[in-house]
PDB file of C-alpha atoms in Angstrom:
ATOM      1  CA  MET A 343    -206.625-125.862 115.615  1.00  0.00           C
ATOM      2  CA  MET A 344    -207.486-123.359 112.889  1.00  0.00           C
ATOM      3  CA  LEU A 345    -209.133-121.046 115.408  1.00  0.00           C
ATOM      4  CA  MET A 346    -206.015-121.032 117.568  1.00  0.00           C
ATOM      5  CA  THR A 347    -203.898-120.168 114.524  1.00  0.00           C
ATOM      6  CA  ALA A 348    -206.304-117.374 113.579  1.00  0.00           C
ATOM      7  CA  VAL A 349    -206.174-115.900 117.090  1.00  0.00           C
ATOM      8  CA  ALA A 350    -202.369-116.018 117.031  1.00  0.00           C
ATOM      9  CA  TRP A 351    -202.353-114.320 113.626  1.00  0.00           C
ATOM     10  CA  ILE A 352    -204.695-111.584 114.910  1.00  0.00           C
ATOM     11  CA  TYR A 353    -202.318-111.041 117.833  1.00  0.00           C
ATOM     12  CA  VAL A 354    -199.255-110.786 115.577  1.00  0.00           C
ATOM     13  CA  VAL A 355    -200.917-108.413 113.131  1.00  0.00           C
ATOM     14  CA  GLY A 356    -202.313-106.354 115.988  1.00  0.00           C
ATOM     15  CA  LEU A 357    -198.795-105.857 117.317  1.00  0.00           C
ATOM     16  CA  MET A 358    -197.605-104.985 113.805  1.00  0.00           C
ATOM     17  CA  ALA A 359    -200.376-102.408 113.526  1.00  0.00           C
ATOM     18  CA  LEU A 360    -199.440-100.882 116.893  1.00  0.00           C
ATOM     19  CA  THR A 361    -195.872-100.276 115.728  1.00  0.00           C
ATOM     20  CA  GLU A 362    -196.886 -98.375 112.589  1.00  0.00           C
ATOM     21  CA  ALA A 363    -195.946 -94.696 112.367  1.00  0.00           C
ATOM     22  CA  SER A 364    -199.518 -93.383 112.060  1.00  0.00           C
ATOM     23  CA  ILE A 365    -203.010 -94.498 112.988  1.00  0.00           C
ATOM     24  CA  VAL A 366    -204.039 -94.696 109.340  1.00  0.00           C
ATOM     25  CA  ALA A 367    -201.102 -96.976 108.550  1.00  0.00           C
ATOM     26  CA  GLY A 368    -201.951 -99.135 111.568  1.00  0.00           C
ATOM     27  CA  VAL A 369    -205.586 -99.484 110.537  1.00  0.00           C
ATOM     28  CA  MET A 370    -204.604-100.283 106.954  1.00  0.00           C
ATOM     29  CA  THR A 371    -202.067-102.864 108.157  1.00  0.00           C
ATOM     30  CA  PHE A 372    -204.685-104.523 110.333  1.00  0.00           C
ATOM     31  CA  LEU A 373    -207.285-104.548 107.559  1.00  0.00           C
ATOM     32  CA  LEU A 374    -204.995-105.711 104.765  1.00  0.00           C
ATOM     33  CA  TYR A 375    -203.009-108.300 106.732  1.00  0.00           C
ATOM     34  CA  CYS A 376    -205.667-109.566 109.123  1.00  0.00           C
ATOM     35  CA  VAL A 377    -209.332-108.808 108.500  1.00  0.00           C
ATOM     36  CA  ILE A 378    -209.512-109.379 104.748  1.00  0.00           C
ATOM     37  CA  PRO A 379    -207.342-112.553 104.583  1.00  0.00           C
ATOM     38  CA  LEU A 380    -209.043-114.148 107.588  1.00  0.00           C
ATOM     39  CA  SER A 381    -212.513-113.381 106.275  1.00  0.00           C
ATOM     40  CA  ILE A 382    -211.616-115.027 102.959  1.00  0.00           C
ATOM     41  CA  LEU A 383    -210.112-118.008 104.782  1.00  0.00           C
ATOM     42  CA  PHE A 384    -213.153-118.476 107.019  1.00  0.00           C
ATOM     43  CA  TYR A 385    -215.492-118.152 104.046  1.00  0.00           C
ATOM     44  CA  LEU A 386    -213.611-120.791 102.061  1.00  0.00           C
ATOM     45  CA  THR A 387    -213.275-123.224 104.943  1.00  0.00           C
ATOM     46  CA  GLY A 388    -216.913-122.753 105.971  1.00  0.00           C
ATOM     47  CA  SER A 389    -218.322-124.073 102.692  1.00  0.00           C
ATOM     48  CA  ARG A 390    -218.591-127.630 104.024  1.00  0.00           C
ATOM     49  CA  ARG A 391    -220.434-126.374 107.096  1.00  0.00           C
ATOM     50  CA  ARG A 392    -222.853-124.375 104.926  1.00  0.00           C
ATOM     51  CA  LYS A 393    -223.538-127.431 102.736  1.00  0.00           C
ATOM     52  CA  ARG A 394    -224.262-129.583 105.792  1.00  0.00           C
ATOM     53  CA  LYS A 395    -226.581-126.926 107.194  1.00  0.00           C
ATOM     54  CA  ALA A 396    -228.471-126.633 103.881  1.00  0.00           C
ATOM     55  CA  ALA A 397    -228.813-130.422 103.694  1.00  0.00           C
ATOM     56  CA  ARG A 398    -230.069-130.571 107.281  1.00  0.00           C
ATOM     57  CA  ILE A 399    -232.657-127.847 106.580  1.00  0.00           C
ATOM     58  CA  ALA A 400    -233.806-129.626 103.411  1.00  0.00           C
ATOM     59  CA  GLU A 401    -234.116-132.894 105.344  1.00  0.00           C
ATOM     60  CA  MET A 402    -236.158-131.214 108.071  1.00  0.00           C
ATOM     61  CA  ARG A 403    -238.483-129.643 105.476  1.00  0.00           C
ATOM     62  CA  ALA A 404    -238.926-132.983 103.740  1.00  0.00           C
ATOM     63  CA  SER A 405    -239.721-134.720 107.018  1.00  0.00           C
ATOM     64  CA  THR A 406    -242.254-132.056 108.018  1.00  0.00           C
ATOM     65  CA  LEU A 407    -243.912-132.296 104.597  1.00  0.00           C
ATOM     66  CA  ALA A 408    -244.019-136.075 104.894  1.00  0.00           C
ATOM     67  CA  SER A 409    -245.545-135.902 108.367  1.00  0.00           C
ATOM     68  CA  ALA A 410    -248.083-133.334 107.135  1.00  0.00           C
ATOM     69  CA  ASP A 411    -249.026-135.667 104.278  1.00  0.00           C
ATOM     70  CA  ASP A 412    -249.415-138.566 106.712  1.00  0.00           C
ATOM     71  CA  LYS A 413    -251.726-136.494 108.895  1.00  0.00           C
ATOM     72  CA  THR A 414    -253.801-135.506 105.839  1.00  0.00           C
ATOM     73  CA  LYS A 415    -254.106-139.127 104.709  1.00  0.00           C
ATOM     74  CA  THR A 416    -255.142-140.198 108.185  1.00  0.00           C
ATOM     75  CA  ALA A 417    -257.758-137.460 108.401  1.00  0.00           C
ATOM     76  CA  ASP A 418    -259.225-138.413 105.008  1.00  0.00           C
ATOM     77  CA  THR A 419    -259.782-142.072 105.891  1.00  0.00           C
TER      78      THR A 419
END
């Protein structure tokens, strides 16, 4: 749902930028109303995803260390 809203917002701001009097004003409109706010929004809403990814990586490292320790113990006996 959020992605659909973001795409609609990009469309609206793109049309706003096209109606500006100069190219510089259009680029500034697109950057200030679209790129910067959406990048902040995606960064803030992606924090949960980053935490889950970090936890999954830590779990994988712990499991590989545990399996490596098991192999070492088996080789020693």
